[in-house]
Amino acid sequence: MLALIRKLQANGVLGLNERNCEYIMRYNPRRLYPLVDDKLSTKRLAMAAGLPVPELYGVISSHREVRELPKMVAAHRDFVVKPAQGSGGDGILVVSARVKERNVYRLVDGSILDEDDIEHHLSNIISGQYSLGGHRDVALVEYCVKFDSTFSEHAFRGVPDIRVIVFRGYPVLSMVRLPTRRSHGKANLHQGAVGAGLDLATGRTTHGVIGNSPVTEHPDTGAAIAGLQLPQWSYLLEFSARCYDLAGLGYLGVDIVLDRDKGPMLLELNARPGLNIQIANRCGLRSRLALVERQTAGAPVEERVAYAMHTLAAAAPALN
Amino acid sequence: MQGYKIWVFALALFLIGGALFLYKWLELGYPLLPEEETSIWTVEATIQFDAGEKSMPVKATLHIPGLTPGFAILDENFVSRGFGFTTRYVAGGRQVQWAIRRAKGPQTLYYRAVVYKDPTQFENDTTPLFPPFPVLGEPLDTALQQLVAQVRDQSADPASFTVELLKRLEDSGGDQNIGLLLAGESDPTARARAAVTVLAAAQIPARLMRGISLVDRERQSRVVPWLEVHDGDRWLYFDPATGAQGLPEKFLTWWRGEESLYTLDGGGETEIRFSVQRNEADPVLVAERRAQTVQSRIADFSLFSLPIQAQAVYAVLLMIPLGALVVVILRNIVGITTFGTFMPVLVALAFRETQVLAGVILFSLVVSIGLLFRFFMENLRLLLVPRLASVLIIVVMLMALISIVANQLGLDMGLSVGLFPMVILTMTIERMSIVWEERGPAEAIQQGVGSLIVAAICFSVMDINLLKHLFFVFPELLLWVLAICLLLGRYSGYRLLELVRFKSLAALMR
């Protein structure tokens, strides 16, 4: 076991305690948490800064307003309902189609909800069933991201998203999360999605992981996970680096989705991003974080992205 | 900087807690182990006399224990109807004086002392002066000089001198000098008295000391003479009857010197009796009383000063920090996830009544039936708070039902189900059902089992008798728990289960 610890230490693999102690507590002031824990305020910040986000159709903030849903989505075929303060993807409904006359909704995983079902779900969200401390919450109704063809072979019934760890404004590690049958179309590693590491220099996928074990193929589509090239890579890194200036959190997880029509959009920010990204990249975080700690604050976005693509990507290359 | 501060703070807590603990343990004698019992002896001296037919003033004095090597006085009282009393220090030690203006008929005076063994009590007398050479007149002076010369020849120091002297005094048959000194008496008191005289002639300070043996249920203890000899450094003790050095194990020194035990002015026929009774006492009680007598404020802040019901509450409450420490270790060092941070501690408290196995069975029973109802209620589409209230009601009804059924079946353990924290159970059911729906049954069951394992470990730590005793008697040990928690709060190493998680990653790395 000591050998295991030594090996992980030598490779700079970050544990939860160290992440909390040395990075989150030091670089993430608590007063800034509400900005990222509440998806509504994140969305407003991003819009104010000119970063694209999924269009907000409406907010349902009281049990009375639950009945407004059909009117809110009248003009849209598909939409997403999510708790503003949910965590880990809990409580998110992705409605892919609905029958207008009867107000029956079809979810992305194929199940059918009637009006009562969806109203009950909304009132659960508002009561705080999915929020972190059980506080009252609001439900966001927003644009459902359209599947980008990049991932046509690599996602099962859901939209993949890109997670970038941004440390003091520098992108340090990234992965793309590919939904599977087991994750019910959700891009959440805890629920069984595939995490695929991304080469920071090129934006090309390297390795995959499900849970804690490495995989080489998507379990549902059978497509090889390595070698998938993301479009507009330097733009994506710039996008994520700008999120630092948005929220001010030093240790940040940025979740981006690629929309077929509208391009990259900010999905959410995370003040406590998980550590499985290290398994997906087969690379520890610590050495890259240490390099960034030596950079002076206040560098422009382009410089930070260039540093990430050239120095960081080369300094601690993902192991093959 | 941050790290340095935390170490200083933790160290300060350790030292304060440790210092208080050591003071109470070593200085005040609070017991370290729960099963220790201290023997205490109640010694009673009774003076009975007849004050005569006519009312007349009476004054009585009695020597009482003052310097008592090997024993400490826990409590003493003076019972004497109508008499006024004062205590004072006299040449022979302490004395109580009873006085009354008018008394007639039979009178009884009591002195009662409660003493306990205390090895730290020793004679803190100042070093005595060299005694003056006794002036006895011839032929005794010559006999004395000869005897001193003979004994000195066959001894090396005050101790061996005394032993040799006592041997000769005991075996007085042939020696004329000794015969003269003892003047026909040969009881141990006379021998001790003679020894004091001879030792004075040899320039060795010595004195006669009297005490009683602490034998249980002795109605009539006798006063035993003993010989104290100062070797220039400390007092040594000798048995004048046998010449053996040392004090008996249970010997309570009563008074010293030549004076008589009691005096009586204005009474007739007097009788004095000693009685001894041994009891087992709670050592904590002894320590408390002792802390009071040395005027330590510690005893004022002790939990033992609380009413007994409050004490029972704190006996439980003081173990909660320990349970919390276990949770900290299991979560941050081992990495087990549980429902609710301190839920396992509260469940562990319930285990105190049910014991672990029964507790786990009852807990699983209530939670799984509760979950069934919760899933059924999901179809009813209730709002969150009414739904929680409904689950709570069902939990309470389930608990009552389990108790009744268990009682019918004659199972005692079922009755204690009522001690489970029902709100905690309700929240557990709710959170478990959400995890069940969102993350799947595997994770829900895994977290539920994790919570139970943590609760069981918490319980087994909180149930250790030694720890229960230590934390109640020495609550300052909580400062240690606090210090450990502070240090664990800065632990940034891997969690054990993280190692499992990263194992496959490590295999792919150099």
Coordinates of C-alpha atoms in Angstrom, one line a residue, chain B:
Chain B
M1 CA 1.8 29.9 8.2
Q2 CA -1.6 28.3 8.5
G3 CA 0.0 24.9 9.2
Y4 CA 2.2 26.4 11.9
K5 CA -0.7 28.1 13.7
I6 CA -2.7 24.9 13.8
W7 CA 0.1 22.9 15.3
V8 CA 0.7 25.6 18.0
F9 CA -3.0 25.6 18.8
A10 CA -3.3 21.9 18.8
L11 CA -0.2 21.6 21.0
A12 CA -1.7 24.2 23.4
L13 CA -4.9 22.2 23.7
F14 CA -2.9 19.0 24.2
L15 CA -0.8 20.6 27.0
I16 CA -3.7 22.2 28.8
G17 CA -5.8 19.0 28.6
G18 CA -2.8 16.9 29.6
A19 CA -1.8 19.2 32.5
L20 CA -5.3 19.2 34.0
F21 CA -5.5 15.5 33.5
L22 CA -2.2 14.8 35.2
Y23 CA -3.0 17.2 38.1
K24 CA -6.3 15.5 38.7
W25 CA -4.8 12.0 38.4
L26 CA -1.5 12.3 40.3
E27 CA -2.2 15.2 42.7
L28 CA -5.9 14.8 43.5
G29 CA -5.9 11.1 43.0
Y30 CA -8.8 10.8 40.6
P31 CA -8.9 7.1 39.5
L32 CA -7.6 6.2 36.1
L33 CA -9.4 2.9 35.9
P34 CA -13.1 2.4 36.4
E35 CA -12.9 -0.7 38.6
E36 CA -10.6 0.8 41.2
E37 CA -12.2 1.0 44.7
T38 CA -10.7 2.8 47.6
S39 CA -11.0 1.5 51.1
I40 CA -12.0 4.1 53.7
W41 CA -12.0 3.6 57.4
T42 CA -14.3 5.2 59.9
V43 CA -12.5 5.4 63.2
E44 CA -14.5 6.4 66.2
A45 CA -13.2 7.3 69.7
T46 CA -15.8 7.3 72.4
I47 CA -15.2 8.8 75.8
Q48 CA -17.7 7.9 78.5
F49 CA -17.7 9.3 81.9
D50 CA -19.9 10.1 84.8
A51 CA -20.3 13.8 85.6
G52 CA -21.7 13.0 89.0
E53 CA -25.0 13.8 90.8
K54 CA -24.5 17.6 90.9
S55 CA -24.4 19.9 87.9
M56 CA -20.8 21.0 87.5
P57 CA -18.4 22.4 84.8
V58 CA -16.6 19.7 82.8
K59 CA -13.6 20.1 80.6
A60 CA -12.3 17.2 78.6
T61 CA -9.4 17.0 76.1
L62 CA -8.6 14.3 73.7
H63 CA -5.7 13.9 71.3
I64 CA -6.8 13.4 67.7
P65 CA -4.9 12.4 64.6
G66 CA -2.8 15.2 63.1
L67 CA 0.2 13.9 61.2
T68 CA -0.7 10.5 59.9
P69 CA 1.9 8.9 57.7
G70 CA 0.3 6.7 55.0
F71 CA -3.2 8.0 55.6
A72 CA -5.1 11.1 55.0
I73 CA -8.2 12.4 56.7
L74 CA -11.2 12.7 54.5
D75 CA -13.7 13.9 57.0
E76 CA -14.0 14.3 60.8
N77 CA -16.7 15.3 63.2
F78 CA -17.2 15.8 66.9
V79 CA -20.4 14.7 68.4
S80 CA -21.1 15.9 71.9
R81 CA -24.5 17.0 73.1
G82 CA -24.4 20.4 74.8
F83 CA -20.6 20.6 74.8
G84 CA -18.7 23.4 73.1
F85 CA -15.5 22.2 71.3
T86 CA -12.3 23.6 69.9
T87 CA -9.4 21.9 68.2
R88 CA -5.8 23.1 68.6
Y89 CA -2.3 22.0 68.1
V90 CA -0.3 20.9 71.1
A91 CA 3.1 19.3 71.6
G92 CA 1.7 15.8 71.0
G93 CA -0.2 16.7 67.8
R94 CA -3.8 17.9 67.6
Q95 CA -6.2 18.0 70.5
V96 CA -9.9 18.6 70.8
Q97 CA -11.2 20.3 73.9
W98 CA -14.8 19.9 75.0
A99 CA -16.2 22.1 77.7
I100 CA -19.6 22.6 79.3
R101 CA -20.7 24.8 82.2
R102 CA -23.2 22.4 83.7
A103 CA -23.3 18.7 83.3
K104 CA -24.5 15.8 85.4
G105 CA -25.0 12.1 85.0
P106 CA -23.4 9.9 82.4
Q107 CA -21.9 11.7 79.4
T108 CA -20.6 10.5 76.0
L109 CA -18.3 12.3 73.7
Y110 CA -17.5 11.1 70.2
Y111 CA -14.8 11.9 67.8
R112 CA -15.2 10.4 64.4
A113 CA -12.7 10.5 61.5
V114 CA -12.9 9.0 58.0
V115 CA -9.5 8.2 56.7
Y116 CA -8.2 6.6 53.6
K117 CA -4.9 5.3 52.5
D118 CA -2.7 7.9 50.9
P119 CA 0.9 6.9 50.2
T120 CA 1.8 10.5 49.4
Q121 CA 1.2 11.5 53.1
F122 CA 4.5 11.5 54.9
E123 CA 5.7 13.4 57.9
N124 CA 6.6 16.8 56.8
D125 CA 7.9 17.7 60.3
T126 CA 10.9 20.0 60.4
T127 CA 14.1 18.2 61.4
P128 CA 14.1 18.1 65.2
L129 CA 16.9 19.5 67.4
F130 CA 19.3 17.2 69.1
P131 CA 17.7 16.2 72.4
P132 CA 19.3 17.3 75.7
F133 CA 21.1 14.6 77.7
P134 CA 18.6 13.1 80.1
V135 CA 19.2 14.0 83.7
L136 CA 18.1 11.0 85.8
G137 CA 20.5 10.9 88.8
E138 CA 22.7 8.0 89.8
P139 CA 22.8 5.1 89.4
L140 CA 20.7 5.5 86.3
D141 CA 23.1 8.0 84.5
T142 CA 26.0 5.5 84.7
A143 CA 23.7 2.7 83.5
L144 CA 22.6 4.9 80.6
Q145 CA 26.2 5.8 79.6
Q146 CA 27.3 2.1 79.7
L147 CA 24.3 1.0 77.6
V148 CA 24.8 3.7 75.0
A149 CA 28.5 2.8 74.7
Q150 CA 27.7 -1.0 74.3
V151 CA 25.0 -0.4 71.8
R152 CA 27.0 2.1 69.8
D153 CA 29.8 -0.5 69.5
Q154 CA 27.4 -2.9 67.8
S155 CA 25.7 -0.5 65.5
A156 CA 26.5 1.8 62.5
D157 CA 23.8 4.4 62.3
P158 CA 20.6 5.6 64.1
A159 CA 18.5 2.8 62.5
S160 CA 20.8 -0.1 63.5
F161 CA 21.4 1.6 66.9
T162 CA 17.7 1.5 67.5
V163 CA 17.3 -2.1 66.4
E164 CA 20.1 -3.2 68.6
L165 CA 18.7 -1.2 71.6
L166 CA 15.2 -2.6 71.2
K167 CA 16.7 -6.2 71.0
R168 CA 18.5 -5.6 74.3
L169 CA 15.4 -4.1 75.9
E170 CA 13.3 -7.0 74.9
D171 CA 15.8 -9.6 76.2
S172 CA 16.3 -7.8 79.5
G173 CA 17.1 -11.0 81.5
G174 CA 20.7 -10.6 82.3
D175 CA 21.5 -6.9 81.9
Q176 CA 21.4 -4.9 85.1
N177 CA 21.5 -1.6 83.3
I178 CA 18.4 -2.4 81.4
G179 CA 16.7 -3.7 84.5
L180 CA 17.4 -0.3 86.1
L181 CA 16.1 1.7 83.2
L182 CA 12.9 -0.3 82.8
A183 CA 12.3 -0.2 86.6
G184 CA 10.5 -3.6 86.6
E185 CA 8.1 -2.8 83.7
S186 CA 8.5 -4.7 80.5
D187 CA 5.4 -3.9 78.3
P188 CA 6.1 -2.3 74.9
T189 CA 5.1 1.2 76.0
A190 CA 7.7 1.1 78.8
R191 CA 10.3 -0.3 76.4
A192 CA 9.6 2.5 73.9
R193 CA 9.8 5.0 76.7
A194 CA 13.1 3.7 77.8
A195 CA 14.4 3.6 74.2
V196 CA 13.5 7.3 73.9
T197 CA 15.6 8.0 76.9
V198 CA 18.6 6.0 75.8
L199 CA 18.4 7.5 72.2
A200 CA 18.4 10.9 73.8
A201 CA 21.5 10.1 75.6
A202 CA 23.0 9.0 72.3
Q203 CA 22.0 12.3 70.8
I204 CA 19.4 10.7 68.5
P205 CA 16.0 12.5 68.4
A206 CA 13.3 10.0 69.1
R207 CA 9.7 10.0 70.3
L208 CA 7.0 7.8 71.5
M209 CA 4.1 7.6 69.1
R210 CA 0.7 5.9 69.7
G211 CA -1.8 4.8 67.2
I212 CA -4.4 2.1 66.4
S213 CA -4.5 -0.7 63.9
L214 CA -7.2 -0.3 61.3
V215 CA -8.8 -3.7 61.4
D216 CA -12.3 -4.0 60.0
R217 CA -15.2 -4.1 62.3
E218 CA -13.1 -3.8 65.4
R219 CA -15.3 -2.8 68.2
Q220 CA -12.4 -2.4 70.7
S221 CA -9.2 -1.3 69.1
R222 CA -6.3 -1.0 71.4
V223 CA -3.8 1.8 71.4
V224 CA -0.5 0.5 70.2
P225 CA 2.8 2.2 71.0
W226 CA 5.4 2.8 68.3
L227 CA 8.8 4.3 68.2
E228 CA 9.8 7.2 65.9
V229 CA 13.5 7.8 65.4
H230 CA 15.0 10.6 63.3
D231 CA 18.1 9.6 61.4
G232 CA 19.0 13.2 60.5
D233 CA 17.1 13.0 57.3
R234 CA 13.7 11.6 58.0
W235 CA 11.6 9.7 60.5
L236 CA 12.0 6.0 60.9
Y237 CA 9.5 3.8 62.6
F238 CA 10.2 0.9 64.9
D239 CA 7.9 -1.6 66.7
P240 CA 9.0 -1.5 70.4
A241 CA 7.5 -4.9 70.9
T242 CA 9.6 -6.8 68.2
G243 CA 12.2 -4.3 67.2
A244 CA 11.1 -4.5 63.5
Q245 CA 11.5 -1.4 61.4
G246 CA 8.6 0.2 59.5
L247 CA 5.0 0.9 60.0
P248 CA 2.3 -1.8 59.7
E249 CA 0.3 -1.5 56.6
K250 CA -2.8 -0.3 58.4
F251 CA -1.6 1.8 61.2
L252 CA -3.2 5.1 62.0
T253 CA -1.0 7.4 64.1
W254 CA -3.1 9.0 66.8
W255 CA -0.7 11.1 68.9
R256 CA 2.9 11.5 69.9
G257 CA 4.8 12.1 73.1
E258 CA 4.4 11.3 76.7
E259 CA 1.1 13.0 77.3
S260 CA -1.9 10.9 78.0
L261 CA -4.6 10.3 75.4
Y262 CA -7.2 12.3 77.3
T263 CA -7.7 14.5 80.3
L264 CA -10.9 15.2 82.2
D265 CA -11.6 18.0 84.6
G266 CA -14.7 17.5 86.8
G267 CA -15.7 14.0 85.9
G268 CA -15.4 10.7 87.5
E269 CA -14.9 7.2 86.2
T270 CA -13.8 7.5 82.5
E271 CA -13.7 5.0 79.8
I272 CA -12.4 5.4 76.2
R273 CA -13.0 3.1 73.3
F274 CA -11.9 3.0 69.7
S275 CA -13.9 1.3 67.0
V276 CA -13.0 0.9 63.4
Q277 CA -15.2 0.2 60.4
R278 CA -14.0 -0.4 56.9
N279 CA -16.0 0.7 53.8
E280 CA -15.6 0.7 50.1
A281 CA -15.9 4.2 48.7
D282 CA -16.1 5.5 45.2
P283 CA -12.6 6.7 44.6
V284 CA -13.9 9.7 42.7
L285 CA -15.7 10.8 45.9
V286 CA -12.5 10.5 47.9
A287 CA -10.7 12.6 45.3
E288 CA -13.4 15.2 45.3
R289 CA -13.3 15.6 49.0
R290 CA -9.6 15.7 48.9
A291 CA -9.6 18.4 46.3
Q292 CA -11.9 20.4 48.5
T293 CA -9.6 20.0 51.5
V294 CA -6.6 21.2 49.5
Q295 CA -8.9 24.1 48.3
S296 CA -8.6 23.2 44.7
R297 CA -11.2 24.8 42.4
I298 CA -11.1 21.7 40.2
A299 CA -13.7 20.0 42.3
D300 CA -16.1 22.9 41.9
F301 CA -16.0 22.4 38.1
S302 CA -16.3 18.7 38.2
L303 CA -19.3 16.9 36.6
F304 CA -19.7 15.1 39.9
S305 CA -21.1 18.3 41.4
L306 CA -24.2 17.9 39.2
P307 CA -27.4 16.2 40.2
I308 CA -27.3 12.5 39.5
Q309 CA -29.7 12.7 36.5
A310 CA -27.7 15.4 34.9
Q311 CA -24.6 13.3 35.5
A312 CA -26.3 10.4 33.6
V313 CA -27.0 12.7 30.7
Y314 CA -23.4 14.0 30.5
A315 CA -22.0 10.5 30.7
V316 CA -23.7 9.9 27.3
L317 CA -23.1 13.4 25.9
L318 CA -19.4 13.3 26.6
M319 CA -19.0 10.2 24.4
I320 CA -20.5 12.0 21.4
P321 CA -17.3 13.9 20.6
L322 CA -15.5 10.6 20.5
G323 CA -18.1 9.3 18.0
A324 CA -17.7 12.4 16.0
L325 CA -13.9 11.8 15.9
V326 CA -14.6 8.3 14.7
V327 CA -16.8 9.7 11.9
V328 CA -14.0 12.2 11.0
I329 CA -11.5 9.4 10.7
L330 CA -13.8 7.1 8.8
R331 CA -14.9 9.8 6.4
N332 CA -11.6 11.8 5.8
I333 CA -9.0 9.1 6.3
V334 CA -10.9 5.9 5.2
G335 CA -13.3 7.7 2.9
I336 CA -16.6 5.9 3.7
T337 CA -19.7 7.9 2.5
T338 CA -22.7 8.0 4.9
F339 CA -26.1 9.5 4.8
G340 CA -25.8 12.7 6.8
T341 CA -22.6 13.7 8.5
F342 CA -23.3 12.7 12.1
M343 CA -26.3 10.4 11.5
P344 CA -24.1 7.4 12.4
V345 CA -23.3 8.9 15.8
L346 CA -26.9 9.3 16.6
V347 CA -27.7 5.8 15.5
A348 CA -24.8 4.6 17.6
L349 CA -26.4 6.3 20.6
A350 CA -29.5 4.2 20.0
F351 CA -27.3 1.1 19.7
R352 CA -26.4 1.6 23.4
E353 CA -29.8 0.3 24.3
T354 CA -30.3 -2.3 21.6
Q355 CA -26.8 -3.6 21.2
V356 CA -25.2 -3.8 17.8
L357 CA -26.8 -6.8 16.2
A358 CA -30.3 -6.1 17.3
G359 CA -29.8 -2.4 16.5
V360 CA -28.6 -3.2 12.9
I361 CA -31.6 -5.5 12.4
L362 CA -34.1 -3.0 13.7
F363 CA -32.6 -0.1 11.8
S364 CA -32.6 -2.1 8.5
L365 CA -36.2 -3.2 9.2
V366 CA -37.5 0.3 9.8
V367 CA -35.6 1.8 6.9
S368 CA -36.5 -0.8 4.4
I369 CA -40.2 -0.8 5.3
G370 CA -40.1 3.0 5.4
L371 CA -38.5 3.0 1.9
L372 CA -41.4 0.8 0.6
F373 CA -43.9 3.3 1.8
R374 CA -41.7 6.1 0.4
F375 CA -41.8 4.5 -3.1
F376 CA -45.5 4.0 -2.8
M377 CA -45.9 7.7 -1.9
E378 CA -43.9 8.7 -4.9
N379 CA -47.0 7.7 -6.9
L380 CA -49.2 10.0 -4.8
R381 CA -47.2 13.1 -5.9
L382 CA -47.1 14.7 -2.5
L383 CA -45.3 18.0 -1.8
L384 CA -41.9 17.6 -0.1
V385 CA -42.7 18.6 3.5
P386 CA -46.1 16.8 3.8
R387 CA -44.3 13.7 2.3
L388 CA -41.5 13.9 4.9
A389 CA -44.2 14.3 7.6
S390 CA -46.0 11.2 6.3
V391 CA -42.8 9.2 6.3
L392 CA -42.1 10.3 9.8
I393 CA -45.6 9.2 11.0
I394 CA -45.0 5.9 9.3
V395 CA -41.7 5.5 11.0
V396 CA -43.2 6.2 14.4
M397 CA -46.0 3.7 13.7
L398 CA -43.5 1.1 12.5
M399 CA -41.5 1.5 15.7
A400 CA -44.5 1.1 17.9
L401 CA -45.6 -1.9 15.9
I402 CA -42.2 -3.5 16.1
S403 CA -42.2 -3.0 19.9
I404 CA -45.6 -4.5 20.3
V405 CA -44.9 -7.6 18.1
A406 CA -41.5 -8.1 19.8
N407 CA -43.1 -7.9 23.2
Q408 CA -45.7 -10.5 22.1
L409 CA -42.9 -12.8 21.0
G410 CA -41.1 -12.1 24.2
L411 CA -38.1 -10.4 22.6
D412 CA -36.8 -7.6 24.8
M413 CA -34.7 -6.0 22.1
G414 CA -37.7 -4.9 20.2
L415 CA -38.8 -2.6 22.9
S416 CA -35.7 -0.4 22.6
V417 CA -36.5 0.4 19.0
G418 CA -38.2 3.5 20.4
L419 CA -34.8 5.0 21.2
F420 CA -33.9 5.3 17.5
P421 CA -33.8 9.0 16.4
M422 CA -36.9 8.9 14.3
V423 CA -36.3 12.2 12.5
I424 CA -32.9 11.0 11.5
L425 CA -34.5 7.7 10.3
T426 CA -37.0 9.7 8.3
M427 CA -34.3 11.8 6.6
T428 CA -32.3 8.7 5.9
I429 CA -35.2 7.1 4.2
E430 CA -35.8 10.3 2.1
R431 CA -32.2 10.7 1.1
M432 CA -31.9 7.0 0.4
S433 CA -34.9 7.0 -1.9
I434 CA -33.5 10.0 -3.8
V435 CA -30.1 8.3 -4.2
W436 CA -32.0 5.1 -5.2
E437 CA -33.8 6.9 -8.0
E438 CA -31.0 9.1 -9.2
R439 CA -28.0 6.9 -8.8
G440 CA -29.5 3.4 -8.7
P441 CA -30.2 0.9 -5.9
A442 CA -26.5 -0.2 -5.7
E443 CA -25.3 3.1 -4.6
A444 CA -28.2 3.7 -2.2
I445 CA -27.6 0.3 -0.5
Q446 CA -23.9 0.9 -0.5
Q447 CA -24.3 4.2 1.3
G448 CA -26.9 2.7 3.7
V449 CA -24.6 -0.1 4.6
G450 CA -21.7 2.3 4.9
S451 CA -23.7 4.4 7.4
L452 CA -24.5 1.3 9.4
I453 CA -20.9 0.2 9.5
V454 CA -19.8 3.6 10.6
A455 CA -22.5 3.6 13.3
A456 CA -21.4 0.2 14.5
I457 CA -17.8 1.3 14.7
C458 CA -18.8 4.5 16.5
F459 CA -20.8 2.5 19.0
S460 CA -18.0 0.0 19.7
V461 CA -15.7 2.9 20.4
M462 CA -18.2 4.9 22.5
D463 CA -19.1 1.7 24.4
I464 CA -15.5 1.1 25.7
N465 CA -15.9 1.2 29.5
L466 CA -12.4 2.6 30.1
L467 CA -13.1 5.5 27.7
K468 CA -16.5 6.2 29.3
H469 CA -14.9 6.4 32.7
L470 CA -12.0 8.5 31.5
F471 CA -14.1 11.1 29.7
F472 CA -16.5 11.5 32.6
V473 CA -13.8 11.8 35.3
F474 CA -11.4 13.7 33.1
P475 CA -13.6 15.8 30.7
E476 CA -10.5 17.8 29.9
L477 CA -9.5 14.9 27.7
L478 CA -12.1 16.4 25.2
L479 CA -9.4 19.0 24.5
W480 CA -7.3 16.2 23.2
V481 CA -10.1 15.0 21.0
L482 CA -10.5 18.6 19.8
A483 CA -6.8 18.9 19.1
I484 CA -6.9 15.6 17.1
C485 CA -9.9 16.9 15.1
L486 CA -8.0 20.1 14.3
L487 CA -5.0 18.3 13.1
L488 CA -7.2 15.9 11.0
G489 CA -8.8 19.0 9.6
R490 CA -5.5 19.7 7.8
Y491 CA -4.9 16.1 6.7
S492 CA -4.3 16.3 3.0
G493 CA -3.2 12.8 2.3
Y494 CA -5.1 10.2 0.3
R495 CA -8.2 8.5 1.7
L496 CA -7.9 4.7 2.0
L497 CA -10.8 4.1 -0.4
E498 CA -9.3 6.6 -2.8
L499 CA -6.3 4.3 -3.1
V500 CA -8.7 1.6 -4.3
R501 CA -10.2 4.1 -6.7
F502 CA -6.8 5.2 -8.1
K503 CA -5.4 1.7 -8.1
S504 CA -6.1 1.1 -11.8
L505 CA -4.7 4.6 -12.6
A506 CA -1.5 3.8 -10.7
A507 CA -1.2 0.6 -12.7
L508 CA -1.1 2.6 -15.9
M509 CA 1.5 5.0 -14.5
R510 CA 5.2 4.7 -14.3

